Every structure is written in C-alpha cells, then in structure tokens.
XYZ file of C-alpha atoms in Angstrom:
654
model
C 0.000 0.000 0.000
C 1.502 3.286 -1.084
C -0.874 5.783 0.554
C -1.202 6.725 4.244
C -4.834 5.702 4.216
C -4.854 5.315 7.980
C -4.757 9.109 8.164
C -7.199 9.808 5.367
C -10.404 8.174 6.475
C -12.392 7.202 9.499
C -11.823 3.629 10.753
C -14.609 2.423 8.476
C -12.337 2.919 5.470
C -8.933 2.378 7.042
C -8.767 -1.348 6.296
C -9.733 -0.864 2.702
C -6.614 1.067 1.801
C -4.111 -0.595 4.091
C -4.776 -3.891 2.321
C -2.999 -3.255 -0.944
C -5.112 -3.165 -4.078
C -3.123 -4.991 -6.710
C -3.535 -3.583 -10.172
C -2.454 -6.377 -12.471
C -0.695 -6.219 -15.738
C -2.456 -5.509 -19.013
C 0.134 -6.229 -21.663
C -2.217 -5.685 -24.602
C 0.567 -4.624 -26.939
C 0.061 -1.857 -29.456
C 1.548 -3.676 -32.440
C 1.795 -2.198 -35.918
C 1.844 -4.371 -39.023
C 4.847 -4.158 -41.332
C 3.281 -2.093 -44.088
C 4.542 1.000 -45.869
C 5.067 3.046 -42.691
C 8.406 3.475 -40.874
C 9.638 0.805 -38.462
C 7.801 0.916 -35.158
C 10.089 1.009 -32.118
C 8.571 3.397 -29.589
C 5.129 4.114 -28.173
C 3.481 7.455 -28.731
C -0.151 8.498 -28.567
C -1.387 5.148 -27.126
C -0.253 3.491 -30.360
C 3.040 2.084 -31.514
C 4.568 5.064 -33.291
C 7.125 6.175 -35.794
C 10.510 6.613 -34.022
C 10.501 10.305 -34.962
C 7.311 10.741 -32.893
C 8.728 9.434 -29.607
C 7.194 11.140 -26.520
C 8.704 14.624 -26.183
C 11.155 14.908 -23.287
C 10.645 11.312 -22.109
C 13.193 9.218 -20.176
C 13.635 5.700 -21.548
C 14.973 2.747 -19.526
C 16.009 -0.158 -21.754
C 16.007 -3.881 -21.009
C 19.822 -3.747 -20.930
C 19.709 -0.971 -18.320
C 17.347 -3.043 -16.174
C 19.446 -6.197 -16.504
C 22.707 -4.409 -15.736
C 21.268 -2.843 -12.575
C 19.896 -6.209 -11.450
C 16.426 -4.758 -10.806
C 14.079 -7.458 -9.521
C 10.885 -5.816 -10.781
C 9.535 -2.786 -12.630
C 9.159 -0.691 -9.481
C 12.807 -1.201 -8.535
C 13.960 -0.469 -12.097
C 12.077 2.843 -12.134
C 13.748 3.857 -8.870
C 17.261 2.519 -9.461
C 17.709 3.297 -13.146
C 15.161 6.062 -13.707
C 16.129 7.905 -10.531
C 12.501 8.331 -9.459
C 12.048 8.937 -5.750
C 10.206 6.144 -3.956
C 8.854 5.774 -0.406
C 8.974 2.519 1.537
C 5.657 0.670 1.282
C 3.552 0.546 4.448
C 2.567 -3.104 4.101
C 5.946 -4.769 3.550
C 5.511 -5.241 -0.208
C 8.375 -4.409 -2.609
C 6.209 -1.763 -4.270
C 7.550 1.586 -3.110
C 5.326 4.648 -3.584
C 6.715 6.380 -6.675
C 6.634 10.186 -6.669
C 6.867 12.285 -9.820
C 7.209 16.021 -9.138
C 6.612 16.111 -5.404
C 3.012 15.097 -4.703
C 3.878 13.528 -1.373
C 1.535 10.965 0.141
C -0.853 11.466 -2.811
C 1.818 10.734 -5.414
C 0.178 7.528 -6.673
C -3.067 9.444 -7.281
C -1.238 12.087 -9.348
C 0.570 9.677 -11.653
C -0.759 7.126 -14.137
C 0.842 3.708 -14.641
C 0.211 1.975 -17.959
C 1.451 -1.234 -19.549
C 1.818 -1.109 -23.332
C -0.215 2.097 -23.323
C -3.164 0.669 -21.352
C -4.099 2.482 -18.135
C -3.988 0.456 -14.882
C -5.034 3.041 -12.271
C -8.337 2.452 -10.476
C -10.913 4.373 -8.412
C -9.327 3.677 -5.011
C -6.641 5.042 -2.690
C -4.031 2.507 -3.643
C -0.929 2.492 -5.784
C -0.448 0.314 -8.833
C 1.388 -2.880 -7.908
C 4.333 -3.500 -10.238
C 6.274 -6.199 -8.383
C 4.337 -8.988 -10.103
C 5.479 -7.898 -13.585
C 8.170 -10.405 -14.680
C 11.236 -8.262 -15.214
C 12.374 -10.506 -18.091
C 9.277 -9.557 -20.077
C 10.053 -5.817 -20.015
C 11.503 -4.324 -23.195
C 11.698 -0.746 -21.900
C 10.071 1.731 -19.523
C 9.129 5.220 -20.684
C 8.844 7.938 -18.037
C 6.832 10.915 -19.321
C 6.851 13.687 -16.726
C 4.222 16.397 -16.465
C 0.532 16.752 -17.288
C -0.857 14.092 -19.636
C -4.596 14.028 -18.956
C -5.503 14.347 -22.653
C -4.413 10.798 -23.413
C -4.530 9.230 -19.951
C -7.256 11.112 -18.117
C -7.716 11.292 -14.358
C -4.586 11.669 -12.234
C -1.945 12.282 -14.920
C -0.658 15.603 -13.518
C 2.698 14.341 -12.229
C 3.231 12.226 -15.322
C 2.875 8.788 -16.872
C 5.041 5.684 -16.552
C 4.535 3.373 -19.524
C 5.936 -0.152 -19.309
C 6.451 -1.768 -22.708
C 6.653 -5.558 -22.785
C 8.524 -7.735 -25.231
C 6.542 -9.082 -28.143
C 6.769 -12.666 -29.233
C 7.392 -13.423 -32.858
C 9.164 -15.851 -35.125
C 12.721 -16.358 -33.961
C 12.018 -14.658 -30.606
C 11.300 -17.712 -28.465
C 12.661 -17.402 -24.957
C 12.497 -18.971 -21.514
C 14.201 -18.404 -18.179
C 14.045 -19.494 -14.561
C 15.581 -17.810 -11.538
C 15.849 -18.138 -7.785
C 16.789 -15.400 -5.305
C 17.755 -16.020 -1.677
C 18.460 -13.257 0.796
C 18.442 -11.997 4.350
C 15.200 -11.642 6.307
C 13.990 -14.959 4.922
C 13.754 -13.727 1.321
C 12.929 -16.347 -1.308
C 11.916 -15.540 -4.869
C 11.126 -18.065 -7.587
C 10.392 -16.789 -11.089
C 9.887 -18.432 -14.468
C 8.792 -17.083 -17.815
C 8.698 -18.203 -21.417
C 7.336 -17.419 -24.861
C 6.923 -19.504 -27.995
C 5.589 -18.723 -31.454
C 4.529 -20.836 -34.401
C 2.901 -19.842 -37.679
C 0.631 -16.910 -36.797
C 0.254 -17.681 -33.102
C 2.320 -16.695 -30.052
C 2.019 -17.879 -26.454
C 3.652 -16.428 -23.344
C 3.518 -17.529 -19.706
C 5.040 -16.208 -16.495
C 4.789 -17.168 -12.827
C 6.377 -16.028 -9.579
C 6.340 -16.935 -5.898
C 7.798 -14.429 -3.431
C 8.112 -14.741 0.341
C 9.984 -12.581 2.830
C 9.882 -11.938 6.573
C 11.031 -8.362 5.862
C 13.210 -6.107 7.994
C 10.590 -5.431 10.672
C 8.874 -7.829 13.049
C 5.375 -9.062 12.145
C 5.825 -7.897 8.545
C 5.837 -11.131 6.542
C 4.854 -10.714 2.904
C 3.844 -13.348 0.326
C 2.901 -12.875 -3.300
C 2.050 -15.488 -5.909
C 1.232 -14.418 -9.447
C 0.603 -15.934 -12.856
C 0.026 -14.429 -16.276
C -0.456 -15.839 -19.734
C -1.454 -14.678 -23.173
C -2.379 -16.125 -26.554
C -1.914 -13.879 -29.588
C -2.625 -14.141 -33.320
C -1.336 -11.848 -36.073
C -1.751 -11.862 -39.849
C -1.940 -9.307 -42.686
C -2.226 -6.194 -40.571
C -4.487 -7.758 -37.941
C -3.493 -8.642 -34.398
C -5.756 -9.996 -31.697
C -5.342 -11.852 -28.442
C -6.424 -12.498 -24.897
C -4.543 -12.302 -21.590
C -5.231 -13.547 -18.099
C -3.504 -12.382 -14.913
C -3.948 -13.656 -11.385
C -2.338 -12.704 -8.066
C -2.670 -13.817 -4.453
C -1.126 -11.749 -1.675
C -0.823 -12.056 2.112
C 0.775 -9.458 4.381
C 1.308 -8.770 8.064
C 1.229 -5.111 9.135
C 3.912 -3.976 11.585
C 2.329 -0.603 12.458
C 3.905 2.813 13.006
C 6.439 4.009 15.594
C 7.166 7.164 17.534
C 10.586 8.780 17.163
C 11.672 7.324 20.526
C 10.550 3.825 19.502
C 12.348 4.176 16.162
C 15.613 5.215 17.809
C 15.402 2.354 20.314
C 14.572 -0.372 17.772
C 13.391 0.393 14.202
C 12.567 -3.281 13.607
C 9.942 -3.574 16.339
C 6.242 -3.953 15.570
C 3.458 -2.084 17.333
C 0.669 -4.214 15.873
C 0.931 -7.979 16.313
C -2.385 -9.139 14.871
C -3.059 -6.808 11.920
C -3.022 -8.452 8.497
C -4.259 -8.128 4.929
C -5.163 -10.513 2.095
C -5.880 -9.912 -1.542
C -7.063 -12.010 -4.503
C -7.145 -10.347 -7.915
C -7.874 -11.625 -11.413
C -8.010 -9.800 -14.721
C -8.796 -10.885 -18.270
C -8.187 -8.640 -21.281
C -9.091 -9.109 -24.931
C -7.727 -6.823 -27.646
C -7.836 -6.382 -31.393
C -5.802 -4.168 -33.740
C -6.321 -3.672 -37.460
C -4.479 -1.768 -40.185
C -6.720 -0.340 -42.936
C -4.646 1.647 -45.388
C -3.337 4.701 -43.533
C -5.561 3.974 -40.526
C -4.863 1.931 -37.408
C -7.853 0.734 -35.377
C -7.457 -0.718 -31.879
C -9.587 -1.624 -28.875
C -9.212 -3.339 -25.487
C -11.932 -4.869 -23.345
C -10.875 -5.690 -19.784
C -12.613 -7.204 -16.753
C -11.034 -7.217 -13.278
C -12.260 -8.766 -10.019
C -10.631 -8.138 -6.664
C -11.346 -9.374 -3.145
C -9.629 -7.740 -0.155
C -9.686 -8.667 3.524
C -7.979 -6.744 6.337
C -7.991 -6.993 10.113
C -6.947 -4.434 12.720
C -6.641 -4.739 16.456
C -8.730 -2.041 18.171
C -8.797 -3.970 21.442
C -10.745 -6.629 19.588
C -9.789 -7.806 16.111
C -11.931 -5.983 13.565
C -12.210 -7.588 10.115
C -13.313 -5.767 6.973
C -13.853 -7.172 3.480
C -14.678 -5.726 0.117
C -15.176 -7.040 -3.392
C -14.776 -4.835 -6.430
C -15.156 -5.203 -10.176
C -14.044 -3.001 -13.009
C -14.787 -3.129 -16.742
C -12.891 -1.038 -19.282
C -13.469 -0.553 -23.002
C -11.056 1.649 -24.971
C -11.572 1.866 -28.764
C -9.403 4.310 -30.723
C -8.048 5.083 -34.191
C -4.983 6.693 -35.687
C -4.211 8.170 -39.087
C -0.484 8.431 -39.859
C 0.462 9.754 -43.295
C 2.427 12.433 -45.169
C 0.735 15.835 -45.339
C 2.173 18.592 -47.503
C 5.730 17.397 -47.040
C 5.171 16.811 -43.319
C 4.337 13.704 -41.283
C 0.944 13.966 -39.578
C -0.359 11.741 -36.781
C -4.008 12.102 -35.787
C -5.419 10.082 -32.876
C -8.974 9.887 -31.566
C -10.364 7.580 -28.904
C -12.981 6.817 -26.293
C -12.436 5.473 -22.751
C -15.384 3.819 -20.982
C -14.934 2.526 -17.401
C -17.435 1.097 -14.932
C -16.301 0.324 -11.365
C -18.247 -0.935 -8.352
C -17.376 -2.119 -4.849
C -19.249 -3.853 -2.020
C -18.056 -3.538 1.585
C -18.749 -5.860 4.520
C -17.661 -4.936 8.047
C -19.038 -4.492 11.546
C -19.561 -0.770 10.887
C -20.339 -0.512 7.187
C -22.198 -2.150 4.319
C -21.219 0.597 1.906
C -21.548 0.076 -1.841
C -19.931 2.454 -4.325
C -20.072 2.779 -8.108
C -18.432 5.031 -10.657
C -18.968 5.277 -14.410
C -16.758 7.440 -16.596
C -16.963 8.339 -20.276
C -14.216 10.176 -22.112
C -13.464 11.273 -25.666
C -10.077 12.646 -26.735
C -8.411 14.001 -29.880
C -4.757 14.665 -30.556
C -2.887 15.787 -33.682
C 0.868 16.075 -34.211
C 2.858 17.436 -37.133
C 6.518 16.751 -37.846
C 8.360 18.827 -40.432
C 11.826 19.883 -41.594
C 13.935 16.744 -41.157
C 17.034 18.903 -40.683
C 15.605 20.533 -37.543
C 13.141 17.830 -36.445
C 10.338 20.328 -35.871
C 7.272 18.971 -34.047
C 4.015 20.525 -32.879
C 1.017 18.800 -31.289
C -2.312 19.776 -29.770
C -4.837 17.624 -27.931
C -8.059 17.894 -25.925
C -10.194 15.596 -23.767
C -13.668 15.738 -22.219
C -14.665 13.278 -19.507
C -17.743 12.832 -17.329
C -18.016 10.893 -14.067
C -21.188 9.484 -12.487
C -20.769 8.433 -8.846
C -23.143 6.773 -6.388
C -22.821 5.366 -2.871
C -25.254 3.588 -0.562
C -24.864 2.122 2.926
C -27.710 -0.161 4.069
C -26.394 -0.118 7.641
C -26.583 3.679 7.875
C -29.629 4.003 5.568
C -27.741 6.591 3.544
C -27.169 7.139 -0.168
C -25.939 9.851 -2.520
C -25.128 10.385 -6.184
C -23.255 13.037 -8.147
C -22.135 13.868 -11.660
C -18.934 15.737 -12.498
C -17.107 16.551 -15.735
C -13.819 18.119 -16.726
C -11.860 19.154 -19.825
C -8.130 18.805 -20.415
C -5.854 20.187 -23.116
C -2.186 20.209 -24.051
C 0.114 21.978 -26.514
C 3.612 20.616 -27.133
C 6.464 21.486 -29.443
C 10.126 20.731 -30.003
C 12.881 21.638 -32.465
C 16.566 20.892 -33.002
C 18.277 24.278 -32.845
C 21.528 22.543 -33.753
C 22.585 18.993 -34.569
C 23.129 18.044 -30.924
C 20.622 20.269 -29.100
C 16.837 19.945 -28.941
C 14.568 22.470 -27.224
C 11.019 21.545 -26.190
C 8.057 23.097 -24.414
C 4.717 21.871 -23.039
C 1.649 23.663 -21.717
C -1.754 22.371 -20.743
C -4.369 21.593 -18.133
C -4.696 18.276 -16.273
C -7.076 17.012 -13.586
C -7.709 14.473 -10.839
C -11.118 13.226 -9.707
C -11.846 12.432 -6.023
C -12.162 8.681 -5.633
C -14.620 6.668 -3.551
C -12.260 6.410 -0.559
C -11.638 10.164 -0.462
C -15.318 11.063 -0.781
C -16.055 8.496 1.932
C -14.328 10.661 4.568
C -14.878 14.347 3.862
C -15.967 17.317 6.002
C -18.914 18.566 3.888
C -22.180 17.171 2.517
C -21.123 17.982 -1.048
C -18.654 15.653 -2.764
C -15.098 16.908 -3.185
C -14.369 19.085 -6.229
C -12.253 17.909 -9.138
C -8.605 18.934 -8.778
C -7.217 20.986 -11.668
C -3.642 21.852 -12.586
C -2.285 24.417 -15.054
C 0.926 22.836 -16.339
C 3.997 24.401 -17.950
C 7.353 22.886 -18.878
C 10.446 24.127 -20.744
C 13.316 21.793 -21.543
C 16.478 21.084 -23.468
C 18.105 17.811 -24.531
C 21.768 17.591 -25.536
C 23.369 14.508 -27.086
C 26.943 14.100 -28.297
C 28.285 10.611 -28.900
C 27.619 8.514 -25.799
C 26.862 11.568 -23.629
C 23.298 12.765 -22.992
C 21.886 15.585 -20.886
C 18.220 16.562 -20.465
C 17.000 19.414 -18.271
C 13.408 20.493 -17.590
C 11.946 23.522 -15.807
C 8.376 22.864 -14.693
C 5.477 24.441 -12.839
C 2.081 23.083 -11.786
C -0.403 25.593 -10.357
C -3.164 23.581 -8.693
C -6.688 24.527 -7.697
C -8.722 22.365 -5.304
C -5.896 19.876 -4.749
C -7.340 16.759 -3.097
C -5.419 15.912 0.056
C -5.847 14.619 3.596
C -5.694 17.606 5.965
C -4.969 16.480 9.553
C -6.090 19.865 10.874
C -9.573 19.866 9.268
C -12.458 19.690 11.770
C -10.008 19.012 14.573
C -9.562 15.358 13.640
C -8.683 15.489 9.950
C -10.420 14.617 6.694
C -9.996 14.690 2.926
C -10.454 18.212 1.574
C -9.885 20.465 -1.411
C -6.864 22.508 -0.360
C -6.288 26.192 -0.893
C -4.266 26.881 -4.084
C -0.928 25.016 -4.193
C 2.085 24.846 -6.502
C 4.817 22.432 -7.590
C 7.742 23.992 -9.430
C 11.353 23.081 -9.945
C 13.925 21.527 -12.226
C 14.795 17.978 -13.303
C 18.108 16.905 -14.807
C 18.990 13.520 -16.360
C 22.562 12.904 -17.501
C 24.691 9.968 -18.650
C 28.062 9.453 -20.275
C 30.522 6.681 -21.039
C 33.718 7.544 -19.175
C 35.627 4.586 -20.639
C 34.968 1.702 -23.009
C 33.464 -0.456 -20.244
C 32.256 2.222 -17.828
C 29.086 4.311 -17.827
C 27.938 6.866 -15.281
C 24.451 8.354 -15.000
C 22.711 10.769 -12.678
C 19.276 12.213 -11.932
C 18.351 15.339 -9.997
C 14.878 16.443 -8.942
C 14.547 19.825 -7.265
C 10.970 20.733 -6.396
C 9.387 23.464 -4.281
C 5.937 22.338 -3.130
C 4.094 25.180 -1.430
C 0.726 26.684 -0.665
C 0.104 29.781 -2.789
C -3.087 30.899 -1.073
C -5.110 30.670 2.127
C -3.843 30.814 5.730
C -0.846 28.579 4.875
C 0.277 30.681 1.881
C 4.031 30.356 1.346
C 4.382 27.328 3.612
C 5.818 24.025 2.446
C 3.667 21.036 1.539
C 4.250 17.913 3.622
C 6.223 14.768 2.731
C 8.039 16.361 -0.216
C 11.866 16.395 -0.208
C 13.143 19.522 -1.933
C 16.048 17.637 -3.561
C 16.583 14.036 -4.639
C 19.901 13.101 -6.263
C 20.670 9.672 -7.738
C 23.954 8.539 -9.339
C 24.954 5.162 -10.814
C 28.222 3.713 -12.081
C 28.064 0.659 -14.357
C 30.828 -1.677 -15.497
C 30.166 -4.023 -18.397
C 33.362 -5.534 -19.809
C 33.744 -8.663 -21.887
C 33.979 -12.221 -20.493
C 30.533 -12.118 -18.894
C 31.303 -9.804 -15.964
C 29.035 -6.914 -14.933
C 28.831 -4.626 -11.929
C 26.657 -1.726 -10.882
C 26.700 0.618 -7.879
C 24.230 3.363 -7.063
C 23.911 6.154 -4.508
C 20.774 8.151 -3.696
C 20.555 11.199 -1.435
C 17.134 12.415 -0.296
C 16.690 15.831 1.300
C 14.798 16.437 4.554
C 11.024 16.942 4.386
C 8.041 18.009 6.475
C 6.160 15.468 8.581
C 2.787 14.450 7.168
C 0.755 16.482 9.686
C 2.871 19.647 9.573
C 0.656 21.828 7.352
C 1.467 24.918 9.426
C 5.226 24.155 9.343
C 5.243 24.485 13.125
C 6.803 21.133 14.051
C 10.251 21.739 15.512
C 11.740 18.872 13.517
C 11.780 17.459 9.983
C 12.128 13.971 8.561
C 15.936 13.737 8.343
C 17.760 13.538 5.022
C 19.435 10.236 4.205
C 21.815 8.540 1.772
C 21.578 4.922 0.634
C 23.953 2.762 -1.395
C 23.168 -0.354 -3.433
C 25.403 -2.553 -5.595
C 25.421 -5.724 -7.688
C 28.052 -7.974 -9.242
C 27.130 -10.691 -11.752
C 28.997 -13.291 -13.790
C 27.703 -15.319 -16.717
C 28.722 -18.898 -17.419
C 27.035 -19.877 -20.663
C 23.276 -19.933 -19.983
C 23.847 -19.351 -16.245
C 24.077 -16.002 -14.481
C 25.101 -15.823 -10.813
C 24.836 -12.528 -8.958
C 25.426 -11.050 -5.517
C 23.611 -7.807 -4.683
C 22.834 -5.628 -1.716
C 20.614 -2.671 -0.808
C 21.252 -0.046 1.869
C 24.804 -1.356 2.159
C 25.725 1.143 4.889
C 22.784 -0.163 6.980
C 21.383 3.342 7.329
C 18.504 3.644 9.799
C 16.059 6.068 8.197
C 12.446 6.561 7.194
C 10.546 8.215 4.353
C 7.005 7.767 5.724
C 5.956 9.674 8.867
C 2.481 11.120 9.282
C 2.705 13.000 12.587
C 5.305 15.291 14.131
C 8.066 12.846 15.223
C 5.522 9.998 15.176
C 3.497 7.860 12.785
C 6.853 6.567 11.475
C 7.220 3.595 9.130
C 10.937 2.640 9.121
C 12.686 1.852 5.863
C 14.560 -1.402 5.338
C 18.010 -2.010 6.757
C 20.851 -3.651 4.853
C 19.928 -6.762 2.874
C 22.249 -9.029 0.860
C 20.864 -11.289 -1.856
C 22.192 -14.109 -4.036
C 20.522 -15.000 -7.322
C 20.918 -17.710 -9.925
C 19.306 -17.506 -13.350
C 19.203 -19.933 -16.261
C 18.258 -18.906 -19.815
C 16.963 -21.735 -21.960
C-alpha cells in the first residue's frame, strides 16, 4: 500500500486502503503491421509510433539498463535506473510509492501507470502494484513527466510511466528461470517463457515471493501468474490475456521517534493483516486499414480484499470490487504537404463498483466514466526535427454510494476538460529544445469522498501545467534538463487539521515547481555513469498557509549510478541516492520543531555469466542506514525503511 490511508479516512475505510489493491498487468501490446510506414520502435499516442514521434522529453529505460542494474521488478527499475524517488511501502511489499514532481503521500493518485499504453489506475486510494510484472518480459520503460490528462485522463498531472513488454514473434522464443535467496527470509522463484509458431504466439510467467522483511510481524507473500495467446496476420493482431495474483501481508504498524531510535525493527501491531485475490482478463484487437490503425481493449477485473486491525478486539473488513474497461481508438499516420501527420482519436469507458462488509459498514460504491479525446501532431523539416502537437479531452463521471447499515445514499455527476500543446525543435545537430503547456485534472475517488468534512462531494482537482526543456546529445553523452510548474486549484489531500480530527479536503491553491536533470556518459569503453536530480518546491500559494511548504516532499533528490560491463561475462553496478529532509505528514502549518531527516543509501550488484547461467550477488542499503521516508505526525506515525539486505541469485536462460 503506497498511501497513508490510515490518516485519510475514518476507521470504516482504514482497512480498505491498508490492504494493498493490486492492479495487475495488461500487456495488450500496441503492435503495428509491417506495411509501408516506418519501423515501429517506440510508443506514442497510445499506439506504436514512428521513431521520430517518440514522446517529447521522455526518459527511456532499456532492457539492458534493467538487466545491468539487477532490478528485480519494474518498481525497482524505475527507482534505481530512472532515478525516481520512492517511499517505503507501508505493508511490507516491494512496491515503493513512486513520486513524480513532489506530490507527497498522494503521489500515486497524481501519476498514471500503464502497460503497453493501457491504463492500470483504479478508483481507489491505492498504488499500482508492479512487483508482479516479470522483469524478463520488459523491453523498456518510458517515463513521461508532467501533465498528460488528454491521453490518460484522471490523475496524470505528475506524469505517466509506460511499461512496454517484449513481443513474441518468429525467432524470438525465450524462456528463463531464476531463484533469489536473501536476508530476512527472502525467497523468490520466477519463471517465464514465450513460444511462437505460424501466426500464433504464447507467453507464460509465474512467480512466488516470500519474505519476513526487515521489521517484526511484517511477513509478505505474493504469488502471481500471467499468460497470453496472440494471433497476427496481414495487418491484424488480436489476443487475450489472463492475470492472477494472491497476496498475504502482516502489518507492523507505526512508531514514535523514541521507539524508532530504540529499535526500528519492532512492531506495534501484532495481529493486523491483509489478504488480496485479484484476477483480470483482457481481450484486444488491432487492425491496419490503409493509412488507418484501429485498436480496442476490453478488460474485466475482479478483486477481493480482507484486512484486520486490532482495536482492542480484532476488527475484520472485506470488500469485493469489479471493473470493466473498453477503450476503442483510431490513428491516421500519413504524409501531409511534405510533413508527417499523426491524428489520434479515442474513447475510454470505465465502470467500477465495490461492495463492503464490516461491523460498521455495508457501503456500496459505483463510478462510471466516459471520455473522448483528440490529438494531432505534425513533424516537419527533417534537418531541424520540428514537431508541434495539440490535444483535448472531455470526460464525465457518475458516482453513487449507498450504505444499508446507515440508511444513507448519494449520487453526483462531475465533468472536466483537459488540453495540451507541445512542441520541439533541433536548434543545432546536438541540441533539442522543447516546451509543453496544458491543463490536467484528478477526480476524487470513492475512498476520499467516503471521509470528507462537507455534505457535497469533493471538487475535481485541476492543474495548469507548464514545462520548458532542453536535450543535448553528443556521442555517448546525454543531458536533459526540464523547468516545470504546476499551479493547482482544489488539490485533493488529507488535511490532519480539518475539523479538529482530519479529513480529505480540497486545499487552498498550491504549486509544484522546480527543475529535473537527467545525464549519462561513457567515461571509458566499459564504464558508464548516469545521474538524476529532482529539485521541487511544493508550497501553498493561497489561504492561511500561503508560502508554507507542503508535507512529505523532499526539496532535492539526487541519484547517481556507475556501471561496469566488460567482456567475459562480468558486470557490476553501484548506485547512490541522497534524499533531502522533508516536512512530517501532519505539519501543514510548518510548526513542528523537527523534519524527517535527510538520508543517503547505497546499493550494488556484481554478476557473472557462465554460458546460460548467471550468478549474482547484490545488496541494498549497504551502509545499513537507519532512516524513514514515511511519517504522518510530528516525530511519530513513522514507518521505518529497510536495513541492509544481501541477496544471491541464480538464473538460467533456456
């Protein structure tokens, strides 16, 4: 669980968020047939796109980058290689809360995760679970920072992380099996494979993960399986995928500062636990008709969650939710007056419902959303790589809740528009300048509306987004810098000072602004160094807290990695991350006499290949730093981060 839900809702909703809501993988690949258009290698406007129309200003993590860093899953790859700041999960899972552009404890609600261009985010206070994605199936990860609500809708203010999976085809059969053993009782078993014949392709993957974790009473288990059958011929591609996951977790609870200093591994809850079962099936079809591409996905997900908390007596809560998604769209990609024009139009239809069973609630909630979007991009002047795009989206949301126990019900309808304007140009052979402007939004979800201070539902959050950037590339050296600003109205956030006990509210006007820098260079034939800097000022710009800092946002995060990849099958990688101090989660008035301390962590990996075998030794937090990134009260409500852990892995490629 990546959100401090314990502080966002009354006890009736606390168990629902603390039991992690796994969002499974939807690898419905956007695959273009080999017709008269350029080779497809990158994803663009929710379609596989011409390489010259790669997302403007995006950071791309390749499969080689992931393998060299020894990342165990997509979440770890995004943090280690992409330099994205992540907070320790509250439930002991390996899914850290990822934070693009300083949205603090609401970061997962201000960022959209997609797999092969298909949105995974759901209408709940929970982060997308990435640890069940087999790392061997990932071809690359694209990190697109900044507002992207035109294509991805609700919650895409901080940005979008798009995970692109490998595609099976003739001559691309593969299989692998691996085992990882480590401290704190860690055991990971993973296997994956893909085979193709004639026009069909089949892929399967399974994993079984168990760990006692660093803290007491924090055991975590996850078992997952995924499989897909695909068919492609003459510009048509269709297929079906099934994903299943089963998760069990023990919750260690929070600590005060004194308890943390005495023993960060101790547990304050000895009976709290959570369970989750989730299944998803997705069917997709894609068709090329002349200069047009047509595509659609139909997805059905079912999820059952159980959580128990000790309030003197053990209180158990359960809920079952279902979600259906249908996303048809089309693209026209063709020359236009000496330019290359890409026009995309689509519809997103989502229906979500949830039933709750507990001693204090029988609440049911539903949400239906309908969206239409258009986007057009022109590319001209091959010498200067000029690009200009404009897009718009309109979306409506119908919400309803009913609680038979409380004899209460309510319904509401909300709508919002989004737009974006982007452009880029090569001012010289090695230097590209780009700019983005637009408006993005986030809709209050069922959990947030379930614990609010007013009779009216929370307003939709809106952000006016602006970004200016430059990308320099010379040989093996690359440097990208971005200046950004997000002016937000009605930001949705848990305010611990509201009504004296706290609730979810629309905040007074806020702002996120700062600079991001990504750099890499090869310092020798076998050595590569890379670095990432995020500097963000998150402040109130109106109301009684005007000028004060937002909570749980480090002003600076700096990540650096050094990689060694010589011949003879050796590889090594070492990384350092420094995270600045930040305000405690309750310190809206900036009156707490202390801050969450800054910290530095070091991780490393050495691997050696022997034919089809790869043996590796890796470690995280090698200096055994005692620190924390989650704390929701002044010097209290602390969830300690993991201590040093060494791991040994063995992998065999068939």
